mmCIF file of C-alpha atoms and ligand atoms in Angstrom:
data_model
loop_
_atom_site.group_PDB
_atom_site.id
_atom_site.type_symbol
_atom_site.label_atom_id
_atom_site.label_comp_id
_atom_site.label_asym_id
_atom_site.label_seq_id
_atom_site.Cartn_x
_atom_site.Cartn_y
_atom_site.Cartn_z
ATOM 1 C CA MET A 788 24.634 56.120 83.091
ATOM 2 C CA LYS A 789 21.449 54.086 82.918
ATOM 3 C CA VAL A 790 21.483 50.638 81.291
ATOM 4 C CA GLY A 791 18.109 48.943 81.418
ATOM 5 C CA ARG A 792 16.983 49.163 85.060
ATOM 6 C CA ARG A 793 20.489 49.710 86.400
ATOM 7 C CA THR A 794 22.346 52.916 87.130
ATOM 8 C CA ILE A 795 26.101 52.632 86.747
ATOM 9 C CA ASN A 796 28.359 55.398 88.025
ATOM 10 C CA LEU A 797 31.107 55.564 85.447
ATOM 11 C CA SER A 798 34.550 56.606 86.606
ATOM 12 C CA ASN A 799 37.532 57.945 84.698
ATOM 13 C CA THR A 800 36.013 57.422 81.235
ATOM 14 C CA ALA A 801 38.811 59.466 79.603
ATOM 15 C CA LYS A 802 41.444 56.945 80.771
ATOM 16 C CA VAL A 803 43.305 55.661 77.714
ATOM 17 C CA LEU A 804 43.273 51.844 77.643
ATOM 18 C CA PHE A 805 44.668 51.319 74.115
ATOM 19 C CA PRO A 806 47.486 53.866 73.741
ATOM 20 C CA ASP A 807 48.266 53.061 70.078
ATOM 21 C CA ASP A 808 44.648 53.609 69.127
ATOM 22 C CA GLY A 809 43.654 56.359 71.542
ATOM 23 C CA LEU A 810 40.743 54.242 72.773
ATOM 24 C CA THR A 811 39.489 55.074 76.251
ATOM 25 C CA LYS A 812 37.545 53.319 78.970
ATOM 26 C CA GLY A 813 34.559 55.344 77.786
ATOM 27 C CA ASP A 814 34.957 53.767 74.334
ATOM 28 C CA LEU A 815 35.060 50.298 75.923
ATOM 29 C CA VAL A 816 31.909 51.031 77.932
ATOM 30 C CA GLU A 817 30.117 52.303 74.836
ATOM 31 C CA TYR A 818 31.216 49.234 72.860
ATOM 32 C CA TYR A 819 29.879 46.750 75.437
ATOM 33 C CA GLU A 820 26.658 48.737 75.780
ATOM 34 C CA THR A 821 26.153 48.481 72.007
ATOM 35 C CA VAL A 822 27.006 44.789 71.542
ATOM 36 C CA GLY A 823 25.429 43.671 74.842
ATOM 37 C CA PRO A 824 22.131 42.494 73.328
ATOM 38 C CA HIS A 825 24.064 40.296 70.856
ATOM 39 C CA MET A 826 26.644 39.117 73.386
ATOM 40 C CA THR A 827 24.644 38.294 76.531
ATOM 41 C CA PRO A 828 22.789 35.307 74.992
ATOM 42 C CA TYR A 829 26.222 33.627 74.728
ATOM 43 C CA LEU A 830 27.063 34.414 78.361
ATOM 44 C CA ARG A 831 23.902 33.416 80.207
ATOM 45 C CA GLY A 832 24.675 31.116 83.134
ATOM 46 C CA ARG A 833 28.416 30.999 82.434
ATOM 47 C CA PRO A 834 30.962 31.704 85.164
ATOM 48 C CA LEU A 835 33.413 34.411 84.086
ATOM 49 C CA SER A 836 37.063 35.153 84.754
ATOM 50 C CA LEU A 837 38.015 38.798 84.395
ATOM 51 C CA GLU A 838 41.013 40.179 82.523
ATOM 52 C CA ARG A 839 41.411 43.814 83.594
ATOM 53 C CA TYR A 840 43.790 46.651 82.750
ATOM 54 C CA PRO A 841 43.081 49.652 85.004
ATOM 55 C CA ASP A 842 46.066 51.549 83.534
ATOM 56 C CA GLY A 843 45.778 50.350 79.944
ATOM 57 C CA ILE A 844 47.030 47.333 78.020
ATOM 58 C CA ASP A 845 50.704 48.267 78.304
ATOM 59 C CA ALA A 846 50.523 48.328 82.108
ATOM 60 C CA GLN A 847 49.701 45.755 84.787
ATOM 61 C CA GLN A 848 47.132 43.059 83.965
ATOM 62 C CA ILE A 849 44.801 41.946 86.731
ATOM 63 C CA PHE A 850 43.372 38.483 86.076
ATOM 64 C CA HIS A 851 40.921 37.079 88.555
ATOM 65 C CA GLN A 852 38.289 34.416 88.784
ATOM 66 C CA ASN A 853 36.309 35.854 91.674
ATOM 67 C CA ALA A 854 33.766 38.663 91.636
ATOM 68 C CA PRO A 855 35.173 41.130 94.213
ATOM 69 C CA GLN A 856 33.100 41.799 97.358
ATOM 70 C CA TYR A 857 32.464 45.392 96.307
ATOM 71 C CA PHE A 858 30.529 44.405 93.157
ATOM 72 C CA PRO A 859 26.872 45.481 93.504
ATOM 73 C CA ASP A 860 24.225 42.908 94.506
ATOM 74 C CA TRP A 861 22.515 42.985 91.143
ATOM 75 C CA ILE A 862 25.524 41.356 89.445
ATOM 76 C CA GLU A 863 24.753 37.636 89.300
ATOM 77 C CA THR A 864 27.372 35.418 90.913
ATOM 78 C CA ALA A 865 27.749 31.665 91.300
ATOM 79 C CA PRO A 866 29.929 29.806 93.805
ATOM 80 C CA MET A 867 31.934 27.269 91.806
ATOM 81 C CA ASP A 868 34.216 24.507 93.082
ATOM 82 C CA ARG A 869 37.873 25.209 92.399
ATOM 83 C CA VAL A 870 39.559 22.906 89.895
ATOM 84 C CA ASP A 871 41.818 21.498 92.632
ATOM 85 C CA GLY A 872 38.933 20.945 95.039
ATOM 86 C CA SER A 873 40.204 23.510 97.566
ATOM 87 C CA GLY A 874 36.948 25.310 98.266
ATOM 88 C CA GLN A 875 34.898 27.587 96.059
ATOM 89 C CA VAL A 876 35.200 30.797 94.084
ATOM 90 C CA SER A 877 32.343 33.233 93.549
ATOM 91 C CA HIS A 878 32.329 33.946 89.806
ATOM 92 C CA ALA A 879 30.500 36.816 88.137
ATOM 93 C CA ILE A 880 27.967 35.957 85.424
ATOM 94 C CA ALA A 881 26.852 38.497 82.805
ATOM 95 C CA ARG A 882 23.100 38.036 82.510
ATOM 96 C CA ASP A 883 22.511 41.480 81.010
ATOM 97 C CA THR A 884 24.135 44.388 79.200
ATOM 98 C CA ALA A 885 24.331 46.352 82.461
ATOM 99 C CA THR A 886 26.751 43.752 83.835
ATOM 100 C CA LEU A 887 28.968 44.043 80.751
ATOM 101 C CA VAL A 888 28.964 47.822 81.117
ATOM 102 C CA TYR A 889 29.785 47.546 84.820
ATOM 103 C CA LEU A 890 32.695 45.213 84.009
ATOM 104 C CA ALA A 891 33.943 47.569 81.274
ATOM 105 C CA ASN A 892 33.950 50.400 83.813
ATOM 106 C CA GLN A 893 36.143 48.076 85.920
ATOM 107 C CA ALA A 894 38.568 48.159 82.957
ATOM 108 C CA CYS A 895 37.694 44.537 82.232
ATOM 109 C CA ILE A 896 38.675 44.399 78.573
ATOM 110 C CA THR A 897 38.033 40.640 78.247
ATOM 111 C CA PRO A 898 35.566 38.619 80.291
ATOM 112 C CA HIS A 899 36.533 34.942 79.691
ATOM 113 C CA SER A 900 33.684 32.436 79.937
ATOM 114 C CA TRP A 901 33.328 28.779 80.884
ATOM 115 C CA LEU A 902 32.238 26.148 78.360
ATOM 116 C CA SER A 903 29.611 24.923 80.834
ATOM 117 C CA ARG A 904 26.869 26.724 82.736
ATOM 118 C CA ALA A 905 26.723 27.080 86.517
ATOM 119 C CA ASP A 906 23.672 24.827 86.932
ATOM 120 C CA ARG A 907 25.499 21.813 85.406
ATOM 121 C CA PRO A 908 29.154 22.756 85.547
ATOM 122 C CA ASP A 909 30.567 19.305 84.705
ATOM 123 C CA ASN A 910 28.618 19.047 81.441
ATOM 124 C CA PRO A 911 29.649 21.542 78.759
ATOM 125 C CA ASP A 912 27.055 22.829 76.311
ATOM 126 C CA GLN A 913 29.723 23.397 73.683
ATOM 127 C CA LEU A 914 32.886 21.767 72.463
ATOM 128 C CA ILE A 915 35.621 24.145 71.301
ATOM 129 C CA PHE A 916 38.499 23.420 68.979
ATOM 130 C CA ASP A 917 41.046 26.166 69.575
ATOM 131 C CA LEU A 918 43.097 26.472 66.386
ATOM 132 C CA ASP A 919 46.488 27.977 67.158
ATOM 133 C CA PRO A 920 48.426 28.699 63.952
ATOM 134 C CA PRO A 921 52.217 28.996 63.721
ATOM 135 C CA ASP A 922 51.953 32.240 61.736
ATOM 136 C CA GLY A 923 49.829 33.951 59.088
ATOM 137 C CA PHE A 924 46.144 33.359 58.462
ATOM 138 C CA GLU A 925 46.079 30.513 55.968
ATOM 139 C CA ALA A 926 46.789 27.672 58.411
ATOM 140 C CA ALA A 927 43.830 28.459 60.684
ATOM 141 C CA ARG A 928 41.493 29.102 57.751
ATOM 142 C CA ARG A 929 42.331 25.778 56.154
ATOM 143 C CA GLY A 930 42.256 23.938 59.477
ATOM 144 C CA ALA A 931 38.805 25.272 60.312
ATOM 145 C CA LEU A 932 37.440 24.211 56.917
ATOM 146 C CA ASP A 933 38.913 20.696 57.205
ATOM 147 C CA LEU A 934 37.556 20.377 60.732
ATOM 148 C CA ARG A 935 34.144 21.545 59.623
ATOM 149 C CA ALA A 936 34.065 18.946 56.831
ATOM 150 C CA LEU A 937 35.051 16.130 59.204
ATOM 151 C CA LEU A 938 32.499 17.140 61.865
ATOM 152 C CA ASP A 939 29.852 17.458 59.184
ATOM 153 C CA ASP A 940 30.621 13.850 58.143
ATOM 154 C CA LEU A 941 30.100 12.857 61.776
ATOM 155 C CA GLY A 942 26.710 14.603 61.774
ATOM 156 C CA LEU A 943 27.741 17.594 63.893
ATOM 157 C CA PRO A 944 27.015 21.232 63.028
ATOM 158 C CA THR A 945 29.714 23.837 63.689
ATOM 159 C CA VAL A 946 30.141 27.587 63.976
ATOM 160 C CA VAL A 947 33.389 29.520 63.745
ATOM 161 C CA LYS A 948 34.731 32.741 65.226
ATOM 162 C CA THR A 949 37.925 34.747 65.215
ATOM 163 C CA THR A 950 39.584 34.996 68.620
ATOM 164 C CA GLY A 951 40.804 38.533 68.143
ATOM 165 C CA GLY A 952 44.225 36.920 68.373
ATOM 166 C CA LYS A 953 45.971 34.808 65.787
ATOM 167 C CA GLY A 954 43.619 31.916 65.365
ATOM 168 C CA LEU A 955 40.050 30.672 65.185
ATOM 169 C CA HIS A 956 37.678 28.790 67.466
ATOM 170 C CA VAL A 957 35.348 26.153 66.020
ATOM 171 C CA HIS A 958 32.355 25.450 68.297
ATOM 172 C CA VAL A 959 30.006 22.441 68.344
ATOM 173 C CA PRO A 960 26.753 22.837 70.345
ATOM 174 C CA LEU A 961 26.196 20.031 72.879
ATOM 175 C CA ASP A 962 23.117 18.763 74.713
ATOM 176 C CA ARG A 963 24.960 18.489 78.088
ATOM 177 C CA THR A 964 24.592 14.697 78.323
ATOM 178 C CA ALA A 965 28.382 14.147 78.245
ATOM 179 C CA ASP A 966 30.863 15.300 80.893
ATOM 180 C CA PHE A 967 34.103 17.149 80.144
ATOM 181 C CA ASP A 968 36.269 14.016 80.072
ATOM 182 C CA THR A 969 34.015 12.403 77.471
ATOM 183 C CA VAL A 970 33.847 15.575 75.390
ATOM 184 C CA ARG A 971 37.609 16.145 75.533
ATOM 185 C CA ALA A 972 38.337 12.504 74.584
ATOM 186 C CA PHE A 973 36.041 12.913 71.588
ATOM 187 C CA ALA A 974 37.730 16.190 70.604
ATOM 188 C CA ARG A 975 41.160 14.577 70.912
ATOM 189 C CA ASP A 976 40.124 11.693 68.643
ATOM 190 C CA VAL A 977 38.632 14.079 66.068
ATOM 191 C CA ALA A 978 41.873 16.086 66.092
ATOM 192 C CA GLY A 979 43.770 12.787 65.815
ATOM 193 C CA VAL A 980 41.917 11.904 62.620
ATOM 194 C CA LEU A 981 42.886 15.268 61.071
ATOM 195 C CA VAL A 982 46.515 14.759 62.085
ATOM 196 C CA ALA A 983 46.541 11.206 60.702
ATOM 197 C CA ARG A 984 45.110 12.435 57.398
ATOM 198 C CA ASP A 985 47.436 15.428 57.073
ATOM 199 C CA PRO A 986 50.422 15.228 59.444
ATOM 200 C CA LYS A 987 52.317 17.900 57.490
ATOM 201 C CA HIS A 988 49.788 20.589 58.439
ATOM 202 C CA TYR A 989 48.265 19.533 61.768
ATOM 203 C CA THR A 990 49.533 18.612 65.204
ATOM 204 C CA ILE A 991 48.219 17.941 68.702
ATOM 205 C CA GLU A 992 51.681 18.523 70.227
ATOM 206 C CA GLN A 993 51.322 20.836 73.220
ATOM 207 C CA ARG A 994 55.013 21.756 73.223
ATOM 208 C CA LYS A 995 55.622 24.709 70.909
ATOM 209 C CA ALA A 996 59.006 23.415 69.688
ATOM 210 C CA ALA A 997 57.442 20.127 68.576
ATOM 211 C CA ARG A 998 54.770 21.832 66.465
ATOM 212 C CA LYS A 999 57.287 22.730 63.761
ATOM 213 C CA GLY A 1000 55.242 25.192 61.738
ATOM 214 C CA ARG A 1001 52.053 23.129 61.928
ATOM 215 C CA LEU A 1002 48.605 24.220 63.087
ATOM 216 C CA TYR A 1003 48.091 23.227 66.718
ATOM 217 C CA LEU A 1004 44.637 21.737 67.340
ATOM 218 C CA ASP A 1005 44.213 22.685 71.005
ATOM 219 C CA ILE A 1006 41.497 20.617 72.663
ATOM 220 C CA MET A 1007 42.529 21.438 76.252
ATOM 221 C CA ARG A 1008 39.899 24.189 76.614
ATOM 222 C CA ASN A 1009 37.383 21.357 77.036
ATOM 223 C CA ALA A 1010 37.866 20.848 80.759
ATOM 224 C CA TYR A 1011 36.161 21.861 84.008
ATOM 225 C CA GLY A 1012 36.916 25.456 84.972
ATOM 226 C CA GLN A 1013 38.695 26.313 81.707
ATOM 227 C CA THR A 1014 37.632 29.330 79.708
ATOM 228 C CA ALA A 1015 37.509 30.584 76.160
ATOM 229 C CA VAL A 1016 37.084 34.113 74.930
ATOM 230 C CA PRO A 1017 33.340 34.562 74.259
ATOM 231 C CA PRO A 1018 31.771 35.996 71.095
ATOM 232 C CA TYR A 1019 32.152 39.794 70.869
ATOM 233 C CA ALA A 1020 34.743 40.131 73.646
ATOM 234 C CA VAL A 1021 37.513 42.686 73.069
ATOM 235 C CA ARG A 1022 41.149 41.563 73.347
ATOM 236 C CA ALA A 1023 43.870 43.521 75.103
ATOM 237 C CA ARG A 1024 46.007 44.009 72.011
ATOM 238 C CA PRO A 1025 46.795 46.980 69.783
ATOM 239 C CA GLY A 1026 43.853 47.725 67.495
ATOM 240 C CA ALA A 1027 41.358 46.411 70.091
ATOM 241 C CA PRO A 1028 40.494 43.298 68.055
ATOM 242 C CA VAL A 1029 37.234 41.514 68.826
ATOM 243 C CA ALA A 1030 36.444 37.783 68.964
ATOM 244 C CA THR A 1031 33.928 37.766 66.128
ATOM 245 C CA PRO A 1032 31.382 35.143 65.031
ATOM 246 C CA LEU A 1033 31.680 34.508 61.292
ATOM 247 C CA ASP A 1034 29.530 32.999 58.636
ATOM 248 C CA TRP A 1035 31.408 29.998 57.200
ATOM 249 C CA SER A 1036 31.409 31.664 53.773
ATOM 250 C CA GLU A 1037 33.669 34.410 55.146
ATOM 251 C CA LEU A 1038 36.502 31.882 55.233
ATOM 252 C CA ASP A 1039 36.304 31.566 51.439
ATOM 253 C CA ASP A 1040 37.721 35.069 51.034
ATOM 254 C CA PRO A 1041 41.381 34.819 49.938
ATOM 255 C CA LYS A 1042 42.080 38.052 51.841
ATOM 256 C CA PHE A 1043 40.709 36.485 55.016
ATOM 257 C CA ARG A 1044 42.432 37.678 58.220
ATOM 258 C CA THR A 1045 41.709 36.635 61.793
ATOM 259 C CA ASP A 1046 42.341 40.138 63.168
ATOM 260 C CA HIS A 1047 40.031 42.024 60.878
ATOM 261 C CA HIS A 1048 37.225 42.893 63.295
ATOM 262 C CA THR A 1049 37.729 45.433 66.082
ATOM 263 C CA LEU A 1050 36.017 47.521 68.739
ATOM 264 C CA ARG A 1051 35.557 50.198 66.096
ATOM 265 C CA THR A 1052 34.138 47.970 63.327
ATOM 266 C CA VAL A 1053 32.021 45.307 65.058
ATOM 267 C CA PRO A 1054 29.093 47.535 66.099
ATOM 268 C CA HIS A 1055 28.643 48.564 62.471
ATOM 269 C CA ARG A 1056 28.910 44.963 61.278
ATOM 270 C CA LEU A 1057 26.223 43.880 63.770
ATOM 271 C CA ASP A 1058 24.025 46.807 62.847
ATOM 272 C CA HIS A 1059 24.333 45.979 59.169
ATOM 273 C CA ASP A 1060 24.268 42.179 59.069
ATOM 274 C CA GLY A 1061 23.290 41.054 62.570
ATOM 275 C CA ASP A 1062 24.916 38.096 64.276
ATOM 276 C CA PRO A 1063 25.856 35.472 61.656
ATOM 277 C CA TRP A 1064 25.615 32.437 63.950
ATOM 278 C CA PRO A 1065 22.494 30.316 63.582
ATOM 279 C CA ARG A 1066 20.790 29.202 66.809
ATOM 280 C CA LEU A 1067 21.717 25.522 66.944
ATOM 281 C CA ARG A 1068 20.236 22.768 69.074
ATOM 282 C CA GLY A 1069 22.743 21.010 71.333
ATOM 283 C CA ARG A 1070 23.811 17.563 70.087
ATOM 284 C CA SER A 1071 24.739 14.264 71.675
ATOM 285 C CA LEU A 1072 28.157 12.794 70.836
ATOM 286 C CA THR A 1073 26.989 9.166 70.978
ATOM 287 C CA LYS A 1074 26.314 8.685 67.265
ATOM 288 C CA PRO A 1075 29.192 10.918 66.084
ATOM 289 C CA ARG A 1076 31.508 8.805 68.286
ATOM 290 C CA LYS A 1077 30.405 5.636 66.449
ATOM 291 C CA ARG A 1078 30.855 7.302 63.076
ATOM 292 C CA LEU A 1079 34.288 8.545 64.133
ATOM 293 C CA GLU A 1080 35.398 5.004 64.941
ATOM 294 C CA GLN A 1081 34.329 3.932 61.466
ATOM 295 C CA ALA A 1082 36.154 6.920 59.901
ATOM 296 C CA ALA A 1083 39.430 6.363 61.788
HETATM 297 P P1 ATP B 154 44.683 33.038 69.724
HETATM 298 O O1 ATP B 154 43.839 32.947 68.497
HETATM 299 O O2 ATP B 154 45.726 34.098 69.594
HETATM 300 O O3 ATP B 154 45.230 31.709 70.126
HETATM 301 P P2 ATP B 154 43.011 32.590 71.998
HETATM 302 O O4 ATP B 154 41.999 33.373 72.730
HETATM 303 O O5 ATP B 154 42.541 31.326 71.365
HETATM 304 O O6 ATP B 154 43.698 33.529 70.909
HETATM 305 P P3 ATP B 154 44.782 30.894 73.526
HETATM 306 O O7 ATP B 154 46.099 31.204 74.160
HETATM 307 O O8 ATP B 154 44.788 29.872 72.456
HETATM 308 O O9 ATP B 154 44.205 32.289 73.021
HETATM 309 O O10 ATP B 154 43.812 30.467 74.696
HETATM 310 C C1 ATP B 154 42.496 29.988 74.470
HETATM 311 C C2 ATP B 154 41.590 30.450 75.598
HETATM 312 O O11 ATP B 154 42.067 29.965 76.830
HETATM 313 C C3 ATP B 154 41.542 31.961 75.751
HETATM 314 O O12 ATP B 154 40.507 32.494 74.949
HETATM 315 C C4 ATP B 154 41.359 32.171 77.236
HETATM 316 O O13 ATP B 154 39.977 32.245 77.599
HETATM 317 C C5 ATP B 154 41.975 30.932 77.850
HETATM 318 N N1 ATP B 154 43.331 31.182 78.326
HETATM 319 C C6 ATP B 154 44.471 30.938 77.692
HETATM 320 N N2 ATP B 154 45.549 31.271 78.412
HETATM 321 C C7 ATP B 154 45.080 31.748 79.554
HETATM 322 C C8 ATP B 154 45.693 32.270 80.730
HETATM 323 N N3 ATP B 154 47.008 32.356 80.869
HETATM 324 N N4 ATP B 154 44.891 32.666 81.701
HETATM 325 C C9 ATP B 154 43.575 32.557 81.566
HETATM 326 N N5 ATP B 154 42.930 32.094 80.496
HETATM 327 C C10 ATP B 154 43.667 31.687 79.502
HETATM 328 MN MN1 MN B 155 43.882 29.969 70.487
HETATM 329 MN MN1 MN B 156 45.364 27.647 72.694
#
């Protein structure tokens, strides 16, 4: 098929990737072709790790950081230092819809993206709070709203998305002046304020047993070489749920669920309402840090 200037030879499009839903690799390709124009702005410059399922989501997962040698030249790649300093890995970057379609044809259900861009890899352009609920939908909904209110008090704008899994991600746009350690320390202190205010509902305990039914505020995504699921990526779970940007008002709905949006529904939602996220300027954490110290 032709996508923009690129010709992609699709293979095995009838292969079923989601057996419960009867969704095929062809459906995945068509999905990424449709959402590509909305998704690629969020992926520009970001190294990817690839989560692939050549025989469907119930079979073997292939997870890799590198872009294989056989990828065509037109797929952008960037050599990135490994986290442990042992050399480099050539990561794929999705600069256009054609790349997303190519990856879908590789049975890449979820491309995971870095929080920084390849030109300044140590300085993230977003901070992510990964809200991991114990169960149900209420804990993440409430946690996201409390977090939003606190960050708003600190002078920081936020956007929120479903993960396609159980929880939510709250993003803060950054101006890339701070490195990961600074950003993560800030995130940890923000999470600490929420825990101090409401220890019955929130925790920063990494160990699952110690969370005891509380919402885990996971700030560990905010590190060099770590990834998060990007907006509009499909997850390898029954129903083919999609990580979906929300308008904050959508969390006011008492029937709110984090797994509501899927490969089948998101194209229509985008067609109808467009992408709900505003384009936000990246912020510095210097002033919010001072305000946080006053709030704590
Ligand atoms: P959920 O809402 O169900 O928690 P999630 O995408 O937030 O979904 P997490 O397990 O909280 O899932 O992980 C957060 C992010 O960290 C993921 O989106 C993914 O990009 C990355 N990640 C987590 N675990 C792994 C892993 N084992 N290998 C690679 N990346 C991972
Ligand atoms: Mn999570
Ligand atoms: Mn997590």
